[in-house]
Coordinates of C-alpha atoms in Angstrom, one line a residue:
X12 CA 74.2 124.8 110.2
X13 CA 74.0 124.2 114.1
X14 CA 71.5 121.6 115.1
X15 CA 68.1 122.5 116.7
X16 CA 66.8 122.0 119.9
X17 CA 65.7 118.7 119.6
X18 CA 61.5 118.5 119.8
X19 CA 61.5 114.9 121.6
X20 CA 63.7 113.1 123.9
X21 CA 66.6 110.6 123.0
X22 CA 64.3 107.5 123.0
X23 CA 61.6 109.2 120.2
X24 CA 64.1 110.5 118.5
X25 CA 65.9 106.8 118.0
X26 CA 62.8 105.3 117.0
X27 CA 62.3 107.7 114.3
X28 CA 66.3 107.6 113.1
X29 CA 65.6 103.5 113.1
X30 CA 62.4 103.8 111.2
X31 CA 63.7 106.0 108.7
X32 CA 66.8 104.0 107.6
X33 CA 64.0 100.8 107.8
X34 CA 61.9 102.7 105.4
X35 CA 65.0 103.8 103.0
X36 CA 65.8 100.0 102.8
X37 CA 62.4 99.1 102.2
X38 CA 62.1 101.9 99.3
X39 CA 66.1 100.7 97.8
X40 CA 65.6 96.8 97.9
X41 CA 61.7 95.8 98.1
X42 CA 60.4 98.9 96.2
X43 CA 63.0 99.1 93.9
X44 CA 62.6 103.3 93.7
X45 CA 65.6 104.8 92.4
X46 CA 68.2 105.4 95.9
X47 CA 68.2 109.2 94.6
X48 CA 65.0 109.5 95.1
X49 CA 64.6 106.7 97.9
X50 CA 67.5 109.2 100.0
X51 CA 65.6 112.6 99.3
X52 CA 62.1 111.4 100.1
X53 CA 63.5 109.9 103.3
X54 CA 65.2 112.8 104.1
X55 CA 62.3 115.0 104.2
X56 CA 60.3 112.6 106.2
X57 CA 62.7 112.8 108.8
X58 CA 63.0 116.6 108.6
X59 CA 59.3 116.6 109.3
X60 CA 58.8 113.5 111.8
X61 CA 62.0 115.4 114.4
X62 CA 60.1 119.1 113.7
X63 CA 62.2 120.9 112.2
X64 CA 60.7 124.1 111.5
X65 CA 59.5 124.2 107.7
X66 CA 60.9 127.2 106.9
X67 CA 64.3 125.1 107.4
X68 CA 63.4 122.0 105.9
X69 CA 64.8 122.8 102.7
X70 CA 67.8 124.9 104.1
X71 CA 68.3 121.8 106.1
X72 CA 68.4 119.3 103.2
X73 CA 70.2 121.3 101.1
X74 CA 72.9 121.4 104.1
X75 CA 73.8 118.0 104.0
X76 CA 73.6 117.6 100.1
X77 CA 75.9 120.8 99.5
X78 CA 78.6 120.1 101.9
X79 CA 78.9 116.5 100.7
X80 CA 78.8 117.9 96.8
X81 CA 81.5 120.4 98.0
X82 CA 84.0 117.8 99.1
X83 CA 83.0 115.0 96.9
X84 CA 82.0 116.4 93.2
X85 CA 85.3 118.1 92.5
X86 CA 87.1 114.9 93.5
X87 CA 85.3 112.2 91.5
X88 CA 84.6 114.5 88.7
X89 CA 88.8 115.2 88.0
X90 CA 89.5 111.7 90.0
X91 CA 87.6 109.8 87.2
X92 CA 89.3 111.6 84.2
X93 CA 92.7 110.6 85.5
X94 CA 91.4 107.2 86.0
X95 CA 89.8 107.1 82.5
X96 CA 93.3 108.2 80.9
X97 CA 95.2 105.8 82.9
X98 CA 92.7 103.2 81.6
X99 CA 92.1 104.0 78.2
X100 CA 96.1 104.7 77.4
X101 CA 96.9 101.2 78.6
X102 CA 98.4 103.3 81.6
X103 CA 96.6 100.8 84.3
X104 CA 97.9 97.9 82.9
X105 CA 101.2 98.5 82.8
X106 CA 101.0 99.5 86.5
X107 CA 98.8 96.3 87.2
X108 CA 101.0 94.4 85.1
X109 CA 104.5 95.3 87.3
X110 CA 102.4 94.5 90.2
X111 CA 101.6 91.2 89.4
X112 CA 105.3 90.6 88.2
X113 CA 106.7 92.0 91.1
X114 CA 104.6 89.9 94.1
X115 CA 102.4 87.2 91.8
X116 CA 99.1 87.0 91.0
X117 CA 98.3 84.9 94.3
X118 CA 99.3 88.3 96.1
X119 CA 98.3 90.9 93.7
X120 CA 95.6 92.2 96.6
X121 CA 97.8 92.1 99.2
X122 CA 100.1 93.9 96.4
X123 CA 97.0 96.4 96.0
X124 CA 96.6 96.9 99.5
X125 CA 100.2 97.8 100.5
X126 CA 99.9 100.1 97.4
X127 CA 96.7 102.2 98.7
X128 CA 98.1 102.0 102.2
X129 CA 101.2 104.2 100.8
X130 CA 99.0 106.4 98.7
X131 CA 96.9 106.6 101.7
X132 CA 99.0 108.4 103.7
X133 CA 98.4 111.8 102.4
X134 CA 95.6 111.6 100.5
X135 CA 91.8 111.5 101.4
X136 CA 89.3 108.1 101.3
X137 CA 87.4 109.8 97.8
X138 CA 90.3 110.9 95.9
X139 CA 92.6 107.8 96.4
X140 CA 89.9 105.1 95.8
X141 CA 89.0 106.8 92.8
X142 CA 92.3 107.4 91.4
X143 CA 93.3 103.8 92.7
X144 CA 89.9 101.8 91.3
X145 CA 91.1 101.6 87.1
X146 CA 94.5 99.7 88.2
X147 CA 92.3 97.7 90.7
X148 CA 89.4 97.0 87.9
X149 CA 92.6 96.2 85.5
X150 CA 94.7 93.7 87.9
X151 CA 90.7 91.5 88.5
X152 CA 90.2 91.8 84.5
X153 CA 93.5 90.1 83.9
X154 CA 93.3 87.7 86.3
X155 CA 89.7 87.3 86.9
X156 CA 87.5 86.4 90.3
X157 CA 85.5 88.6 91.6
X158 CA 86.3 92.6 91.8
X159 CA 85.8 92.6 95.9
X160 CA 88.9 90.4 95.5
X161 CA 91.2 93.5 94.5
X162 CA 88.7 96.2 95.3
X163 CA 87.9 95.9 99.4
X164 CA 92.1 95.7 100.1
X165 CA 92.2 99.2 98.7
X166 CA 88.9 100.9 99.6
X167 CA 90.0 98.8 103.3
X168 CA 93.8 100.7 103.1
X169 CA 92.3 104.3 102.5
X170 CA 89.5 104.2 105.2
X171 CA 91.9 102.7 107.9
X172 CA 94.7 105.3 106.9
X173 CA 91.9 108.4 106.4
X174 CA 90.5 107.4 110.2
X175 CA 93.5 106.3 112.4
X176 CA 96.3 108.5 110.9
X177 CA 96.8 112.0 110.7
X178 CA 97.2 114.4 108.9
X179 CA 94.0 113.0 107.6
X180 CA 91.5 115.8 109.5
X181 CA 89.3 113.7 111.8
X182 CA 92.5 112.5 114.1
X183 CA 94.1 115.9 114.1
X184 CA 90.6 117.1 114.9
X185 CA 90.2 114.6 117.5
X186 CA 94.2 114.6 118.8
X187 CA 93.4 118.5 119.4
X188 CA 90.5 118.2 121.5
X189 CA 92.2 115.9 124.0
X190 CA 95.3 117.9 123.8
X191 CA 97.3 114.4 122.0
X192 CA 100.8 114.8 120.7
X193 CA 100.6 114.7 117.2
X194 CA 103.6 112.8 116.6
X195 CA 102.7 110.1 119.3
X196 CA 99.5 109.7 117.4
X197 CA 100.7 109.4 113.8
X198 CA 103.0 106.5 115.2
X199 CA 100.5 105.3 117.2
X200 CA 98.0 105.1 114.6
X201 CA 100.3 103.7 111.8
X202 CA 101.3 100.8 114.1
X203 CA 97.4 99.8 114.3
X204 CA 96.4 100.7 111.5
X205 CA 98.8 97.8 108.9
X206 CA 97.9 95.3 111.4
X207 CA 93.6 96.1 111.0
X208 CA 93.8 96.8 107.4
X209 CA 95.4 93.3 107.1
X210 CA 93.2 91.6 109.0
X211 CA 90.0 93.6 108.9
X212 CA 90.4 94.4 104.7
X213 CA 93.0 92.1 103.4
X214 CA 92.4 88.4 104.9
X215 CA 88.4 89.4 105.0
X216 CA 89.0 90.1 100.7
X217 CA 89.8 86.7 100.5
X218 CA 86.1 85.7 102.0
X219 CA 84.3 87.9 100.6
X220 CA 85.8 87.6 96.5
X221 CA 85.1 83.5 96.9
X222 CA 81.0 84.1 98.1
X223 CA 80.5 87.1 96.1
X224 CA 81.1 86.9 92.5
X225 CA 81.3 90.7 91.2
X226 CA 82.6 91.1 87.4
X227 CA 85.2 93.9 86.7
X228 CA 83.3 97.0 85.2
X229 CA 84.1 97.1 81.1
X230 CA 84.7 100.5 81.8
X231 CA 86.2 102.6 85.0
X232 CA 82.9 104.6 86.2
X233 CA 80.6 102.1 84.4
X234 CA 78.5 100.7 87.4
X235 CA 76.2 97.9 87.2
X236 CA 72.1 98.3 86.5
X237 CA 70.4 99.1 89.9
X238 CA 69.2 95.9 90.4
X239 CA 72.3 93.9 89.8
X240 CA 73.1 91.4 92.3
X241 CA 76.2 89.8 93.1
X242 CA 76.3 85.8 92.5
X243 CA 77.2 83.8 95.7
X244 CA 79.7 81.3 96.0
X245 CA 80.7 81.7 91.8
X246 CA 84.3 83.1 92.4
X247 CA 87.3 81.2 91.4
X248 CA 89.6 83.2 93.5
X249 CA 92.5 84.9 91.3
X250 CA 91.6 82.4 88.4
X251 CA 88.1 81.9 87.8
X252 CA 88.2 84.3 84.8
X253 CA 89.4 85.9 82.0
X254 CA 89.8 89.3 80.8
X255 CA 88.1 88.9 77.1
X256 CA 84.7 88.2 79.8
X257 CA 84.5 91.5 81.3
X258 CA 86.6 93.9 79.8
X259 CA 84.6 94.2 76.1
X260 CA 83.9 97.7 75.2
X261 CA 83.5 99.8 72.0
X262 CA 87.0 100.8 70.8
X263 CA 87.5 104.6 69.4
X264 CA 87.9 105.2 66.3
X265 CA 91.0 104.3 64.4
X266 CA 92.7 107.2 63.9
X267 CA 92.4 107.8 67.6
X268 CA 93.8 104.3 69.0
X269 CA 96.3 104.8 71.4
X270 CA 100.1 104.4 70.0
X271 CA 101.3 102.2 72.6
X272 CA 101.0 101.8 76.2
X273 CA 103.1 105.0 78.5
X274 CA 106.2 103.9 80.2
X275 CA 106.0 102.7 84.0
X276 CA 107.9 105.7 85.0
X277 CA 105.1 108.0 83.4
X278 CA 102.4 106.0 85.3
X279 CA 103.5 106.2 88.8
X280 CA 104.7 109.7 88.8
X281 CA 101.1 110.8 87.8
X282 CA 100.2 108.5 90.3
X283 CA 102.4 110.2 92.9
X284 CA 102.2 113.9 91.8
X285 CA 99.1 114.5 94.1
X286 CA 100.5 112.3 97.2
X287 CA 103.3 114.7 96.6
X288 CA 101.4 118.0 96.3
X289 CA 98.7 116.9 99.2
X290 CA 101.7 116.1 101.9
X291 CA 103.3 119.2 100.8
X292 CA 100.4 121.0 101.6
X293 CA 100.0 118.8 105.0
X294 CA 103.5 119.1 106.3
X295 CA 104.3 123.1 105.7
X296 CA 100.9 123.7 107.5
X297 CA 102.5 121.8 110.5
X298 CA 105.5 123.5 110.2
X299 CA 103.6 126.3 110.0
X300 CA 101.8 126.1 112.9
X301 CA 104.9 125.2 114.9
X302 CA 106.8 128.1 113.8
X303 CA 109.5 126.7 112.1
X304 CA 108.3 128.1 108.9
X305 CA 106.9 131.8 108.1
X306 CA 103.4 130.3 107.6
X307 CA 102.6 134.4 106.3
X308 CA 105.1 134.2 103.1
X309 CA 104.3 134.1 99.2
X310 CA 105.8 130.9 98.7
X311 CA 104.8 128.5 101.7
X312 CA 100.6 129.9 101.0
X313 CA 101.5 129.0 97.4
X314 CA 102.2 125.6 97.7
X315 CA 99.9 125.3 100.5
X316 CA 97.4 126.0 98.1
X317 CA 98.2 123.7 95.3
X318 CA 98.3 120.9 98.0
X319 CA 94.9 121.6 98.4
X320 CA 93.2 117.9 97.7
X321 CA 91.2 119.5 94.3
X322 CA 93.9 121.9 93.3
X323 CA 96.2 118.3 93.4
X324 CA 94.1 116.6 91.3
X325 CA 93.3 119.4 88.9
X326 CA 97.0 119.7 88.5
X327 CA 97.7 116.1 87.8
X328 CA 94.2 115.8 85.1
X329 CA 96.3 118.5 83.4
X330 CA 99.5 116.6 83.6
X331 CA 97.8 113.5 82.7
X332 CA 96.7 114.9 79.6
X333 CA 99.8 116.5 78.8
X334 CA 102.0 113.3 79.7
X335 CA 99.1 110.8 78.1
X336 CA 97.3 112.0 74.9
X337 CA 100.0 113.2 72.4
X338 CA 100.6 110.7 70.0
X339 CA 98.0 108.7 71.0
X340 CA 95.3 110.7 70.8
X341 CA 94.1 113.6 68.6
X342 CA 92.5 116.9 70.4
X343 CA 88.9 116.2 69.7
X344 CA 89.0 112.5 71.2
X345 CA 90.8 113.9 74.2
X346 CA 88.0 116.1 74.4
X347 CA 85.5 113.8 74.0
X348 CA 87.1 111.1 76.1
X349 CA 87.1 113.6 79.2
X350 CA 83.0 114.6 78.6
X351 CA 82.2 110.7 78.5
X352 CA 84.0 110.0 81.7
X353 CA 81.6 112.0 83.8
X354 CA 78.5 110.9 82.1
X355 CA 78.6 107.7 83.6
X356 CA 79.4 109.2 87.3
X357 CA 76.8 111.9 87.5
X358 CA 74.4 109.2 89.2
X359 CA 77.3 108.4 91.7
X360 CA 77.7 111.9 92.8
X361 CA 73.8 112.9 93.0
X362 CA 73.2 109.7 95.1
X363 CA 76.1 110.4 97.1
X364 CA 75.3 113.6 97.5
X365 CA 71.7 112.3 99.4
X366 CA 73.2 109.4 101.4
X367 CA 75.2 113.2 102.6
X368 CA 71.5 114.8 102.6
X369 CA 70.1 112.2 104.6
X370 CA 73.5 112.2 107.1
X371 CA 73.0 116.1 107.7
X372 CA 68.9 115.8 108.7
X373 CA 69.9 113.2 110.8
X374 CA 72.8 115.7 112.4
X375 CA 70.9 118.4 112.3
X376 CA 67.3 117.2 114.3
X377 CA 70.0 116.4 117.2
X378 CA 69.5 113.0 117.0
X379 CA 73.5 112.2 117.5
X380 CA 73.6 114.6 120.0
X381 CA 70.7 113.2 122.0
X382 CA 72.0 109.6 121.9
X383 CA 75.7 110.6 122.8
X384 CA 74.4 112.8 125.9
X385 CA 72.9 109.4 127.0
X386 CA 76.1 107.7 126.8
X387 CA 78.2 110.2 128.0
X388 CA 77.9 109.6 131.9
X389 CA 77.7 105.7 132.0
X390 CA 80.9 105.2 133.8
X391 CA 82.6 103.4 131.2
X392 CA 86.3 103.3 131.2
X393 CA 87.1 106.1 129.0
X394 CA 88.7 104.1 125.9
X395 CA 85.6 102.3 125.6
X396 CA 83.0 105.4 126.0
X397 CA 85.2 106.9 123.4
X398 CA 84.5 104.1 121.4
X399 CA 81.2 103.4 121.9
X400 CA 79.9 107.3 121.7
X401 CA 81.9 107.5 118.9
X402 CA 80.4 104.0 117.3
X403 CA 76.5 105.2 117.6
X404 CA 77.1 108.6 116.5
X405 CA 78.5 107.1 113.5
X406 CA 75.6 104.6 113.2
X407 CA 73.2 108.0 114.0
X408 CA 74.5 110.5 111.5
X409 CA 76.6 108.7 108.9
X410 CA 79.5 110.8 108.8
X411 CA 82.8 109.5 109.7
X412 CA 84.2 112.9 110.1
X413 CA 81.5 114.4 112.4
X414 CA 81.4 111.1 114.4
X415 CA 85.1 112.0 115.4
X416 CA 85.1 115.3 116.1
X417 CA 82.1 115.5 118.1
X418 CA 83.1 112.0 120.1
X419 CA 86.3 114.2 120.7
X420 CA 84.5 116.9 122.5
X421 CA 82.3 115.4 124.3
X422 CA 84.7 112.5 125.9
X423 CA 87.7 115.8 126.3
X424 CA 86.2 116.9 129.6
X425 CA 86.5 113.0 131.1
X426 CA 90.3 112.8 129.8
X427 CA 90.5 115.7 131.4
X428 CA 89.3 114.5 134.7
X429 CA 90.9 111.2 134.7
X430 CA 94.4 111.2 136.1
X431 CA 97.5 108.9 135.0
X432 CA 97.1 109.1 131.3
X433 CA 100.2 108.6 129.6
X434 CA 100.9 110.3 126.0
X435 CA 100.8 107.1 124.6
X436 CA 96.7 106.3 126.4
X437 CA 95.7 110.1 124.9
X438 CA 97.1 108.7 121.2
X439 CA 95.4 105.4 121.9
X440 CA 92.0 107.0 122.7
X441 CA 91.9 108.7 119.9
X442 CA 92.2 105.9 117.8
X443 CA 89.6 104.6 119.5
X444 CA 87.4 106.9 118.8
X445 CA 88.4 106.7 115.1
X446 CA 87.7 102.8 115.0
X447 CA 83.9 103.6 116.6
X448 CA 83.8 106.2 113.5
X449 CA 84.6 103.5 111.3
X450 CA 81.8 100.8 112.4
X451 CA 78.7 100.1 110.6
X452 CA 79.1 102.5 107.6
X453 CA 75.3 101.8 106.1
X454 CA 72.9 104.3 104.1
X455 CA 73.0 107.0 105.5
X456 CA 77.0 107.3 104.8
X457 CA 78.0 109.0 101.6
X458 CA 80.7 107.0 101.6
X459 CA 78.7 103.7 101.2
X460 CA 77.0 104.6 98.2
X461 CA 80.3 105.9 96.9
X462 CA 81.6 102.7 96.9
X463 CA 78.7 100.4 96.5
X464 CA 78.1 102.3 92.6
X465 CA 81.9 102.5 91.9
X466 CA 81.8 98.3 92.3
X467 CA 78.3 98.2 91.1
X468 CA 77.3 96.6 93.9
X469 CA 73.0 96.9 94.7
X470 CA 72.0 97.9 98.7
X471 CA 72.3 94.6 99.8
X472 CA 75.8 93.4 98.4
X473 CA 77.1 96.6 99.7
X474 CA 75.8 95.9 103.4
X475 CA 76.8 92.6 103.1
X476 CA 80.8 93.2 102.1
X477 CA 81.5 97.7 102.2
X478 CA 79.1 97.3 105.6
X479 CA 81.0 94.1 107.2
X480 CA 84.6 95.4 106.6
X481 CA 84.4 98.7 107.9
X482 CA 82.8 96.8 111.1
X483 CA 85.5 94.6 110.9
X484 CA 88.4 97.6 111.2
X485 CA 86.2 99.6 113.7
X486 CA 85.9 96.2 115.7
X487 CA 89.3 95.1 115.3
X488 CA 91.6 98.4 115.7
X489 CA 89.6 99.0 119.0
X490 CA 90.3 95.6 120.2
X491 CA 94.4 96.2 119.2
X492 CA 94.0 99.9 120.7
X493 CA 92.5 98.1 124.4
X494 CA 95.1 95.4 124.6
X495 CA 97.9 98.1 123.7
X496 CA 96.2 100.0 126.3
X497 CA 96.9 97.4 129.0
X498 CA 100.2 96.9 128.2
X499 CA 101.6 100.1 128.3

C-alpha cells in the first residue's frame, strides 16, 4: 500500500506515534492484556487518531499483518520443525557438544557467535535464529547460566550480517539507490560488521547473561508464561547450572525413543543445506544480472527457485526427516512430533504478525515520511544524516528493511550533489544507514517480539537486553563506519 497524505504536520503526527507505543507499553506491562491483543487494539487507535480513511482502516491493518505473516510464517513454521528434529534426535547436542570440545565451555558463545556469523552470510535474521536457537538452548542447558548468555551472540551475528552485508536485501536495496559497488560494499560491510558483532553482541552477552538470569526453554518453541520475568543478578556465568534444571520434559513413548544420537556429519550438512541452496540462489541472480550467466535458462531459474529462503527450508524439513526419523522414529510419532512443534509457536507468529501490523499503520499514516522530510535538509554531513534519517525512521515504523530503503532514497539525491566521494565513502554510507536501521528495535518491530517469545523473555526483559544490543550495533558500526570514513 502507498502511504496517505498525511492529515497533520510532522510535530502531531510524532506526538501521536509516541503516545501510541506509550499506550502499547502501558496495555503489555501494567495492564497485563495479552500483546496480540495489546498490538491490534493499538493499531487501530492509530489508524484512527492519523485519519486514515475508514474504509482503509482494515485494508491498512491487514497490510502490515499480511506482509509480515508472508515473510515470517513460512519460516518459523518449517524453521521450528528442523529445530524440533535436531533437538529431539539428540542432533543439537552432538553439534553443541563439538562446539564446546572444540573452543571450551568458557568460549562456547563466542563459539556460537562465529557460528551464526557464518550461517549468516546467506541466510535471512528469521530463518537462521530459528534454525540456530535448539543448538543455542542445548549448549546453556549443558552448561547452564542464563540463555542471553548463548542466545544474544547469535541473534547479535544474524542482525549485524542481515543489515551491513549484502546479498541480504536492505544493503543491495540501499547500495543501488546510491549507485555503490556491490563488491566494495560486501567487503566493506564484512570488515565492520565482525568487529560490531563482537563488541556490540558478544562482549555485551557477557553483561547481560550475569544480571539477567533466563533458564533454557525445556523445549525449542516452549516460551515462558507472559508474565515471566527474568531474575537479576542470579547468573553464574557458564556454570551456574545444570542441565537436569531446565531441560525436563515428557519423553515419547518407548517404542518411539530415538536409537541413538545422528552423526556430526549428518547434523551440519542439514545445517548447511539451506546456506547452500539460499547463496546459490543469491549468487546466480548476481551473475545473472551481470550477464555472465543466461539469467533466461531452465536450469539457472530452477535453482534460483529452490534458493528461494522457504523453498530452502522446505527442502531441508524434508531432508531432515528423511536423514533423522528412520530408525528412531516410527511414521506416526514423526507425524505427531511435526504437529506439536507448531502448537507452541502459533502465539509467536500471531504476535509477530501485530508488532508487523502496528509497523505498517505507522508507515502507512506517513509518519516516517513526515519525520525524515524534517531531517532531510539540516545540513548534516551526509554519513551522519544517513544515519540519523535512517535511525528515526526505524524508531518511527519498526521495520528494519523499510528504514533502509527509504533512508536510501531520500539521502541519494545529497550523494548525488556532494562531490569527492570515493567508492569506499558510497560503501561506508550505506552501512551507515544500515547501523541507523538497526538502533532502538522496540514494539513496534516484528523482530522484537520474535525474539523476546523465542527466549521467553516479557516486554521489559526484551527492552532491557534484544532493545540495548541492537542500539549497541547501530551505535557502534556507525561510530567504526565515521572513523573509517576519516581515514580514507
Amino acid at each position: 500500500m502507498e502511504p496517505i497524505d498525511p492529515a497533520y504536520g510532522t510535530v502531531p503526527l510524532l506526538l501521536i506515534a509516541a503516545a501510541s507505543i506509550a499506550v502499547l507499553l502501558a496495555l503489555v506491562i501494567w495492564a497485563r492484556l495479552h500483546a496480540f491483543v495489546a498490538l491490534v487494539l493499538v493499531s487501530l487507535g492509530v489508524a484512527l487518531a492519523t485519519r486514515i480513511p475508514l474504509d482503509d482502516v482494515v485494508p491498512t491493518m491487514l497490510y502490515g499483518f499480511g506482509d509480515t505473516l508472508a515473510s515470517v510464517g513460512l519460516l518459523v513454521g518449517l524453521g521450528v520443525m528442523i529445530g524440533r528434529l535436531l533437538e529431539v534426535t539428540g542432533g543439537a547436542g552432538v553439534l553443541a557438544g563439538a562446539l564446546i570440545s572444540a573452543f571450551g565451555e568458557k568460549r562456547a558463545p563466542l563459539a556460537l557467535g562465529v557460528a551464526s556469523l557464518i550461517f549468516g552470510f546467506p541466510i535471512f535474521f528469521d530463518a537462521g535464529l530459528i534454525v540456530m536457537l535448539p543448538i543455542v538452548f542445548s549448549v546453556a542447558r549443558r552448561l547452564g547460566g542464563s540463555v542471553l548468555l548463548y542466545a544474544l551472540p547469535t541473534a547479535g551475528a544474524f542482525a549485524v550480517m542481515h543489515a551491513f552485508v549484502p546479498p541480504h536485501p536492505g544493503p543491495v536495496a540501499a547500495a543501488g539507490q546510491i549507485e555503490a559497488d556491490m563488491g566494495v560494499t560486501l567487503i566493506v560491510g564484512l570488515v565492520l560488521a565482525v568487529p560490531t558483532w563482537y563488541i556490540a553482541s558478544y562482549l555485551y552477552s557477557l553483561y547481560a547473561g550475569r544480571r539477567f538470569y533466563l533458564p533454557a526453554p525445556a523445549e525449542f518453541g516452549a516460551a515462558a508464561p507472559e508474565d515471566g520475568a527474568a531474575q537479576e543478578g542470579t547468573s553464574g556465568g557458564t556454570g551456574g547450572g545444570t542441565a537436569s534444571k531446565t531441560a525436563a520434559r515428557t519423553a515419547p513413548a518407548a517404542d518411539t525413543v530415538p536409537q541413538g544420537a545422528p552423526r556430526l556429519a549428518t547434523v551440519l550438512g542439514i545445517l548447511l543445506l539451506p546456506m547452500v541452496l539460499i547463496f546459490a540462489n543469491t549468487g546466480l541472480t548476481t551473475l545473472s544480472a551481470t550477464g555472465a550467466v543466461p539469467g533466461d535458462a531452465l536450469w539457472v531459474q530452477a535453482l534460483v527457485l529452490v534458493g528461494q529462503t522457504p523453498i530452502a527450508l522446505l527442502i531441508t524439513t524434508l531432508v531432515a526427516m528423511v536423514a533423522l526419523a528412520p530408525g528412531r522414529f516410527s511414521s506416526n510419532y514423526l507425524e505427531k512430533l511435526a504437529n506439536d512443534s507448531l502448537a507452541p509457536v502459533c502465539s509467536i507468529i500471531l504476535i509477530t504478525g501485530a508488532g508487523g501490523m502496528f509497523g505498517g499503520v505507522l508507515e502507512i499514516s506517513g509518519i516516517g515520511d513526515a519525520l525524515a522530510g524534517s531531517l532531510e535538509s539540516t545540513g548534516m554531513p551526509v554519513i551522519l544524516a544517513a544515519f540519523v534519517i535512517a535511525a528515526c525512521l526505524r524508531v518511527a515504523q519498526g521495520s528494519a528493511t523499510v528504514a533502509l530503503t527509504t533512508t536510501a532514497a531520500l539521502v541519494a539525491p545529497l550523494v548525488a550533489s556532494s562531490g569527492g566521494l570515493s567508492t569506499v565513502d558510497l560503501s561506508l554510507i550505506v552501512v551507515a544507514i544500515a547501523c541507523g536501521s538497526t538502533v532502538l528495535s522496540h514494539v513496534n518491530d516484528s523482530g522484537f517480539w520474535l525474539v523476546g517469545r523465542f527466549l521467553g523473555m516479557d516486554v521489559k526483559t526484551t527492552l532491557r537486553t534484544w532493545t540495548v544490543m541492537e542500539t549497541l550495533l547501530g551505535t557502534v558500526g556507525f561510530v567504526l563506519a565515521a572513523l573509517l570514513s576519516l581515514v580514507l
